[in-house]
Amino acid sequence: MDFNPSTNKMKKNTTDEQFMLLCCKLYISESRNLAALDSIERAAALHRETVIMDKFEDRAYNRVRYTLVSYVIHDSTTDSPIYSPLQQTVLAMVEAAYQAINLEQHSGAHPRLGVVDHICFHPLGREKLEEAAWLAKLVAGDIGNQLQVPVFLYEAAHPTGKALDAIRRDLGYFRPNYMGSQWAGWALPEVLNKNPDEGPTQVPRARGIVVIGASPWVRTFNVPVMSTDVSITRRIARKVSARGGGLPTVQAMGLVHGEDSTEIACNLLEPNRVGADRVQHQIGLLAAEEGLDVEKGYFTDYSPEMILEKYKKLVSTNQ
């Protein structure tokens, strides 16, 4: 679903200034509770200068991703960013999610650390990664201090640029805690053994933890494997990933996807260097070695070029 942006401020800017934009990908641990999703989207609709460009739901994973876009205002003297509607929109959606979803009652086949599991900011148009990091840190402070949820920062938002997968590994993200392939409730210690970047060290069991960062654009690409044996799918995922000695700039994990299938979920960290076609081919070869077939993979998100073009059309129509 799309929400049209307000024209009030857009008309005051030049075309170039309009497209000094940031994108936020907001991952929430729920896709089966439609009332919860509706409350989150109603919270977003109150902030009309932010646009929901895309929504991807996966019922097997019990997870949803919202792709949001809005503009950034810069100080006319220093050119530093001073305001983006995204800050309040994201905070409103996060607060609505915490009110509607209880992590202790959640289960799904995708790993997660919290009700709001992951928030990532990306530069769009003429914006730079530094602006995305600026907004990520503002939102982290809001969630940590106002909503009292532990926040861990990563990549450009982190003081030393710590990678997302390293933080997740430290926190036990990749270890299923139910039936060997599912994540259910809150199963980690309530008191963290390391200080978060924002918020308390005591974890609210109903809300969990959130990781927030800023990075160049990452494409998410999933390849279904014709097998119900997730151990084989995990073995293939390990071999295709950079960490396992496979394709550079590719992260992959094997997951159960529904009652009768599995899939390999991939992050393409540099999609212009190693793209979906190469990943599809390599997974096909590795699956064949296991005596398995794979289906054609699919993206779960748009490219930045597609998002930017769609946003420009919405703004042009509104004006």
CSV table of C-alpha atoms in Angstrom, one decimal:
chain,number,residue,atom,x,y,z
A,1,MET,CA,0.0,0.0,0.0
A,2,ASP,CA,1.2,3.6,-0.7
A,3,PHE,CA,0.5,6.8,1.1
A,4,ASN,CA,0.7,9.9,-1.0
A,5,PRO,CA,3.1,12.6,0.4
A,6,SER,CA,1.8,16.0,1.4
A,7,THR,CA,2.6,18.8,-1.1
A,8,ASN,CA,3.0,21.5,1.5
A,9,LYS,CA,6.7,21.5,1.8
A,10,MET,CA,7.5,19.9,-1.5
A,11,LYS,CA,6.3,22.9,-3.5
A,12,LYS,CA,8.7,25.1,-1.7
A,13,ASN,CA,11.8,23.2,-2.9
A,14,THR,CA,13.5,22.9,-6.2
A,15,THR,CA,13.4,19.6,-8.1
A,16,ASP,CA,17.0,18.9,-7.0
A,17,GLU,CA,16.2,19.6,-3.3
A,18,GLN,CA,13.2,17.3,-3.4
A,19,PHE,CA,15.3,14.3,-4.2
A,20,MET,CA,17.8,14.8,-1.4
A,21,LEU,CA,16.2,11.7,0.2
A,22,LEU,CA,16.7,8.9,2.7
A,23,CYS,CA,15.1,5.5,2.6
A,24,CYS,CA,14.3,3.4,5.7
A,25,LYS,CA,13.7,-0.3,5.7
A,26,LEU,CA,11.7,-1.3,8.8
A,27,TYR,CA,11.5,-5.0,9.6
A,28,ILE,CA,8.8,-6.0,12.1
A,29,SER,CA,8.3,-9.5,13.5
A,30,GLU,CA,4.7,-10.0,12.4
A,31,SER,CA,2.7,-10.7,9.3
A,32,ARG,CA,-0.1,-12.9,10.4
A,33,ASN,CA,-1.9,-10.5,12.8
A,34,LEU,CA,-3.6,-8.1,10.3
A,35,ALA,CA,-5.0,-5.9,13.0
A,36,ALA,CA,-1.4,-5.3,14.3
A,37,LEU,CA,-0.2,-4.4,10.8
A,38,ASP,CA,-3.2,-2.1,10.3
A,39,SER,CA,-2.4,-0.2,13.5
A,40,ILE,CA,1.2,0.2,12.4
A,41,GLU,CA,0.1,1.5,9.0
A,42,ARG,CA,-2.4,3.9,10.5
A,43,ALA,CA,0.4,5.3,12.6
A,44,ALA,CA,2.4,5.9,9.4
A,45,ALA,CA,-0.5,7.5,7.6
A,46,LEU,CA,-0.5,10.4,10.2
A,47,HIS,CA,2.9,11.5,8.8
A,48,ARG,CA,2.0,12.3,5.2
A,49,GLU,CA,5.4,13.6,4.2
A,50,THR,CA,6.8,10.1,4.5
A,51,VAL,CA,5.8,7.6,1.8
A,52,ILE,CA,5.5,3.8,2.2
A,53,MET,CA,7.0,2.7,-1.1
A,54,ASP,CA,6.8,-1.0,-0.6
A,55,LYS,CA,5.5,-3.6,1.9
A,56,PHE,CA,6.8,-7.2,1.8
A,57,GLU,CA,5.0,-9.8,4.0
A,58,ASP,CA,6.1,-13.4,4.5
A,59,ARG,CA,3.7,-15.5,6.6
A,60,ALA,CA,6.0,-18.4,6.9
A,61,TYR,CA,8.6,-16.2,8.5
A,62,ASN,CA,5.9,-14.1,10.3
A,63,ARG,CA,7.8,-11.0,9.3
A,64,VAL,CA,7.0,-7.8,7.4
A,65,ARG,CA,9.3,-5.1,5.8
A,66,TYR,CA,8.2,-1.6,5.1
A,67,THR,CA,10.2,0.6,2.7
A,68,LEU,CA,9.8,4.2,3.6
A,69,VAL,CA,11.1,7.4,1.8
A,70,SER,CA,11.2,11.0,2.7
A,71,TYR,CA,13.2,14.1,2.2
A,72,VAL,CA,16.0,15.7,4.3
A,73,ILE,CA,16.3,19.4,5.1
A,74,HIS,CA,19.9,20.8,5.4
A,75,ASP,CA,21.2,23.8,7.2
A,76,SER,CA,21.7,26.5,4.6
A,77,THR,CA,25.0,27.6,6.2
A,78,THR,CA,26.7,24.4,7.1
A,79,ASP,CA,24.9,22.0,4.7
A,80,SER,CA,24.4,19.6,7.7
A,81,PRO,CA,21.1,17.7,7.9
A,82,ILE,CA,18.8,19.1,10.5
A,83,TYR,CA,15.4,17.5,9.8
A,84,SER,CA,13.7,14.6,8.1
A,85,PRO,CA,10.0,13.5,8.5
A,86,LEU,CA,11.3,9.9,8.6
A,87,GLN,CA,12.4,10.3,12.2
A,88,GLN,CA,8.9,10.8,13.6
A,89,THR,CA,7.3,8.4,11.1
A,90,VAL,CA,9.6,5.6,12.1
A,91,LEU,CA,9.2,6.3,15.8
A,92,ALA,CA,5.4,6.3,15.4
A,93,MET,CA,5.4,2.9,13.6
A,94,VAL,CA,7.8,1.4,16.1
A,95,GLU,CA,5.6,2.5,19.0
A,96,ALA,CA,2.5,1.1,17.3
A,97,ALA,CA,4.3,-2.2,16.8
A,98,TYR,CA,5.3,-2.4,20.5
A,99,GLN,CA,1.7,-1.7,21.5
A,100,ALA,CA,0.2,-4.3,19.1
A,101,ILE,CA,2.8,-7.2,19.2
A,102,ASN,CA,4.2,-9.2,22.1
A,103,LEU,CA,7.4,-11.0,21.3
A,104,GLU,CA,6.7,-13.7,23.9
A,105,GLN,CA,3.7,-14.8,21.8
A,106,HIS,CA,5.5,-14.6,18.4
A,107,SER,CA,6.9,-17.5,16.4
A,108,GLY,CA,8.3,-17.8,12.9
A,109,ALA,CA,10.9,-19.5,10.7
A,110,HIS,CA,13.1,-16.4,10.4
A,111,PRO,CA,15.5,-15.3,13.1
A,112,ARG,CA,14.7,-12.1,15.1
A,113,LEU,CA,15.8,-10.3,18.2
A,114,GLY,CA,12.8,-8.1,18.7
A,115,VAL,CA,9.3,-7.1,17.8
A,116,VAL,CA,11.0,-4.4,15.7
A,117,ASP,CA,13.9,-6.5,14.6
A,118,HIS,CA,15.9,-4.3,12.2
A,119,ILE,CA,15.9,-0.7,11.0
A,120,CYS,CA,18.3,0.3,8.2
A,121,PHE,CA,18.7,3.7,6.6
A,122,HIS,CA,20.0,4.1,3.0
A,123,PRO,CA,20.9,7.3,1.1
A,124,LEU,CA,18.8,8.0,-2.0
A,125,GLY,CA,19.1,10.7,-4.7
A,126,ARG,CA,21.8,13.2,-3.8
A,127,GLU,CA,22.1,12.2,-0.2
A,128,LYS,CA,25.2,10.6,1.3
A,129,LEU,CA,25.8,7.8,3.7
A,130,GLU,CA,26.7,10.2,6.4
A,131,GLU,CA,23.1,11.6,6.4
A,132,ALA,CA,21.7,8.1,6.7
A,133,ALA,CA,24.0,7.5,9.7
A,134,TRP,CA,22.8,10.8,11.2
A,135,LEU,CA,19.2,9.7,11.1
A,136,ALA,CA,19.9,6.2,12.3
A,137,LYS,CA,21.5,7.5,15.4
A,138,LEU,CA,18.6,9.9,16.1
A,139,VAL,CA,16.1,7.1,15.8
A,140,ALA,CA,18.2,4.9,18.0
A,141,GLY,CA,18.3,7.5,20.7
A,142,ASP,CA,14.5,7.9,20.4
A,143,ILE,CA,13.8,4.2,20.8
A,144,GLY,CA,16.4,3.6,23.4
A,145,ASN,CA,15.5,6.5,25.6
A,146,GLN,CA,11.8,7.1,25.1
A,147,LEU,CA,10.7,3.5,24.6
A,148,GLN,CA,13.4,1.8,26.8
A,149,VAL,CA,14.4,-0.8,24.3
A,150,PRO,CA,18.1,-1.8,23.9
A,151,VAL,CA,19.5,-0.6,20.6
A,152,PHE,CA,22.7,-1.8,18.9
A,153,LEU,CA,24.1,0.3,16.0
A,154,TYR,CA,25.9,-1.1,13.0
A,155,GLU,CA,28.0,-0.1,10.0
A,156,ALA,CA,28.0,3.7,9.3
A,157,ALA,CA,26.0,4.4,12.4
A,158,HIS,CA,28.4,2.5,14.7
A,159,PRO,CA,31.5,4.3,16.1
A,160,THR,CA,33.9,1.6,14.5
A,161,GLY,CA,31.6,0.5,11.7
A,162,LYS,CA,30.8,-2.9,13.2
A,163,ALA,CA,29.0,-5.2,10.7
A,164,LEU,CA,25.4,-6.2,11.2
A,165,ASP,CA,26.1,-9.9,11.0
A,166,ALA,CA,28.8,-9.7,13.7
A,167,ILE,CA,26.4,-8.0,16.1
A,168,ARG,CA,23.7,-10.5,15.4
A,169,ARG,CA,26.1,-13.4,15.9
A,170,ASP,CA,27.2,-11.9,19.3
A,171,LEU,CA,23.6,-11.7,20.4
A,172,GLY,CA,22.6,-15.3,19.3
A,173,TYR,CA,20.4,-14.2,16.4
A,174,PHE,CA,21.1,-17.2,14.2
A,175,ARG,CA,20.4,-19.9,16.8
A,176,PRO,CA,16.8,-21.2,16.5
A,177,ASN,CA,15.2,-22.0,19.9
A,178,TYR,CA,12.2,-24.1,18.9
A,179,MET,CA,12.0,-27.4,17.0
A,180,GLY,CA,15.5,-26.9,15.5
A,181,SER,CA,14.3,-24.4,12.8
A,182,GLN,CA,11.9,-21.9,14.5
A,183,TRP,CA,12.2,-18.9,16.7
A,184,ALA,CA,9.6,-18.5,19.4
A,185,GLY,CA,9.2,-16.1,22.3
A,186,TRP,CA,12.2,-14.6,24.0
A,187,ALA,CA,14.9,-17.1,24.8
A,188,LEU,CA,18.1,-15.0,25.5
A,189,PRO,CA,19.2,-13.6,28.8
A,190,GLU,CA,17.1,-10.7,30.1
A,191,VAL,CA,20.2,-8.8,31.2
A,192,LEU,CA,22.7,-8.2,28.4
A,193,ASN,CA,26.3,-9.0,28.9
A,194,LYS,CA,27.4,-6.0,26.9
A,195,ASN,CA,26.1,-2.5,26.9
A,196,PRO,CA,23.9,-1.5,24.0
A,197,ASP,CA,24.6,1.8,22.1
A,198,GLU,CA,21.3,3.2,23.3
A,199,GLY,CA,18.7,2.2,25.9
A,200,PRO,CA,18.9,-0.1,28.9
A,201,THR,CA,20.8,-3.3,29.5
A,202,GLN,CA,17.7,-5.0,30.8
A,203,VAL,CA,15.7,-6.4,27.9
A,204,PRO,CA,11.9,-6.1,28.0
A,205,ARG,CA,10.8,-9.6,27.1
A,206,ALA,CA,7.7,-8.4,25.2
A,207,ARG,CA,9.8,-6.1,23.0
A,208,GLY,CA,13.2,-7.6,22.7
A,209,ILE,CA,16.2,-5.8,21.1
A,210,VAL,CA,16.5,-3.7,17.9
A,211,VAL,CA,19.5,-3.3,15.6
A,212,ILE,CA,19.7,0.0,13.7
A,213,GLY,CA,22.2,1.0,11.1
A,214,ALA,CA,23.1,2.8,7.9
A,215,SER,CA,24.6,1.3,4.9
A,216,PRO,CA,24.8,1.4,1.1
A,217,TRP,CA,21.9,-0.4,-0.6
A,218,VAL,CA,21.6,-4.1,0.1
A,219,ARG,CA,19.4,-6.3,-2.1
A,220,THR,CA,17.6,-9.3,-0.6
A,221,PHE,CA,17.3,-12.3,-2.8
A,222,ASN,CA,15.8,-15.7,-1.9
A,223,VAL,CA,16.2,-19.0,-3.7
A,224,PRO,CA,13.7,-21.8,-3.0
A,225,VAL,CA,15.3,-25.3,-2.6
A,226,MET,CA,13.2,-28.4,-3.4
A,227,SER,CA,13.8,-30.1,-0.1
A,228,THR,CA,12.3,-30.2,3.3
A,229,ASP,CA,15.7,-31.1,4.9
A,230,VAL,CA,16.9,-27.7,6.3
A,231,SER,CA,20.2,-29.2,7.2
A,232,ILE,CA,21.1,-29.6,3.6
A,233,THR,CA,19.8,-26.1,2.7
A,234,ARG,CA,22.0,-24.7,5.5
A,235,ARG,CA,25.0,-26.5,4.1
A,236,ILE,CA,24.4,-25.0,0.7
A,237,ALA,CA,23.9,-21.6,2.2
A,238,ARG,CA,27.2,-21.8,4.1
A,239,LYS,CA,29.0,-22.8,0.9
A,240,VAL,CA,27.6,-20.0,-1.2
A,241,SER,CA,28.3,-17.2,1.4
A,242,ALA,CA,31.4,-15.2,1.6
A,243,ARG,CA,31.9,-16.3,5.3
A,244,GLY,CA,31.9,-19.9,4.1
A,245,GLY,CA,34.4,-19.3,1.3
A,246,GLY,CA,31.8,-18.8,-1.4
A,247,LEU,CA,30.8,-15.7,-3.3
A,248,PRO,CA,32.3,-12.4,-2.1
A,249,THR,CA,29.9,-9.8,-0.6
A,250,VAL,CA,27.1,-12.5,-0.3
A,251,GLN,CA,25.5,-13.4,3.0
A,252,ALA,CA,23.2,-16.5,3.1
A,253,MET,CA,21.3,-18.6,5.5
A,254,GLY,CA,19.1,-21.7,5.0
A,255,LEU,CA,15.6,-21.5,6.4
A,256,VAL,CA,12.4,-23.5,6.6
A,257,HIS,CA,9.8,-21.8,4.4
A,258,GLY,CA,6.4,-23.3,4.9
A,259,GLU,CA,5.5,-26.9,5.6
A,260,ASP,CA,7.0,-28.5,2.6
A,261,SER,CA,9.9,-26.3,1.4
A,262,THR,CA,13.1,-24.6,2.4
A,263,GLU,CA,15.0,-21.6,0.9
A,264,ILE,CA,18.2,-19.8,1.0
A,265,ALA,CA,17.8,-16.1,2.0
A,266,CYS,CA,20.6,-14.0,0.7
A,267,ASN,CA,21.9,-10.4,1.3
A,268,LEU,CA,23.7,-9.1,-1.7
A,269,LEU,CA,26.0,-6.5,-0.1
A,270,GLU,CA,27.4,-5.2,-3.4
A,271,PRO,CA,24.8,-6.3,-6.0
A,272,ASN,CA,26.6,-4.5,-8.8
A,273,ARG,CA,29.7,-6.7,-8.1
A,274,VAL,CA,27.9,-10.0,-7.3
A,275,GLY,CA,24.4,-10.1,-8.5
A,276,ALA,CA,21.4,-12.3,-8.4
A,277,ASP,CA,22.2,-14.3,-11.6
A,278,ARG,CA,25.5,-15.4,-10.2
A,279,VAL,CA,24.0,-16.3,-6.9
A,280,GLN,CA,21.3,-18.3,-8.6
A,281,HIS,CA,23.8,-20.2,-10.7
A,282,GLN,CA,26.1,-21.0,-7.8
A,283,ILE,CA,23.2,-22.2,-5.6
A,284,GLY,CA,22.0,-24.4,-8.5
A,285,LEU,CA,25.4,-26.0,-8.8
A,286,LEU,CA,25.7,-26.7,-5.1
A,287,ALA,CA,22.1,-28.0,-4.9
A,288,ALA,CA,22.8,-30.4,-7.8
A,289,GLU,CA,25.8,-31.8,-5.9
A,290,GLU,CA,23.3,-32.7,-3.2
A,291,GLY,CA,20.9,-34.2,-5.7
A,292,LEU,CA,18.4,-31.3,-5.4
A,293,ASP,CA,16.7,-28.9,-7.7
A,294,VAL,CA,16.1,-25.2,-7.0
A,295,GLU,CA,13.4,-22.8,-8.2
A,296,LYS,CA,14.0,-19.4,-9.7
A,297,GLY,CA,14.9,-16.9,-7.0
A,298,TYR,CA,13.1,-13.7,-6.2
A,299,PHE,CA,13.9,-10.3,-4.9
A,300,THR,CA,12.0,-9.2,-1.8
A,301,ASP,CA,12.7,-5.5,-2.4
A,302,TYR,CA,13.1,-2.9,-5.2
A,303,SER,CA,16.4,-1.5,-6.4
A,304,PRO,CA,17.2,2.1,-5.3
A,305,GLU,CA,16.7,3.3,-8.9
A,306,MET,CA,13.2,1.8,-8.9
A,307,ILE,CA,12.4,3.3,-5.5
A,308,LEU,CA,13.6,6.8,-6.6
A,309,GLU,CA,11.7,6.7,-9.9
A,310,LYS,CA,8.5,5.6,-8.1
A,311,TYR,CA,8.9,8.4,-5.6
A,312,LYS,CA,9.5,11.0,-8.3
A,313,LYS,CA,6.3,10.0,-10.0
A,314,LEU,CA,4.3,10.3,-6.8
A,315,VAL,CA,5.6,13.7,-6.1
A,316,SER,CA,5.1,14.9,-9.7
A,317,THR,CA,1.5,13.6,-9.6
A,318,ASN,CA,0.8,15.4,-6.3
A,319,GLN,CA,2.1,18.7,-7.6
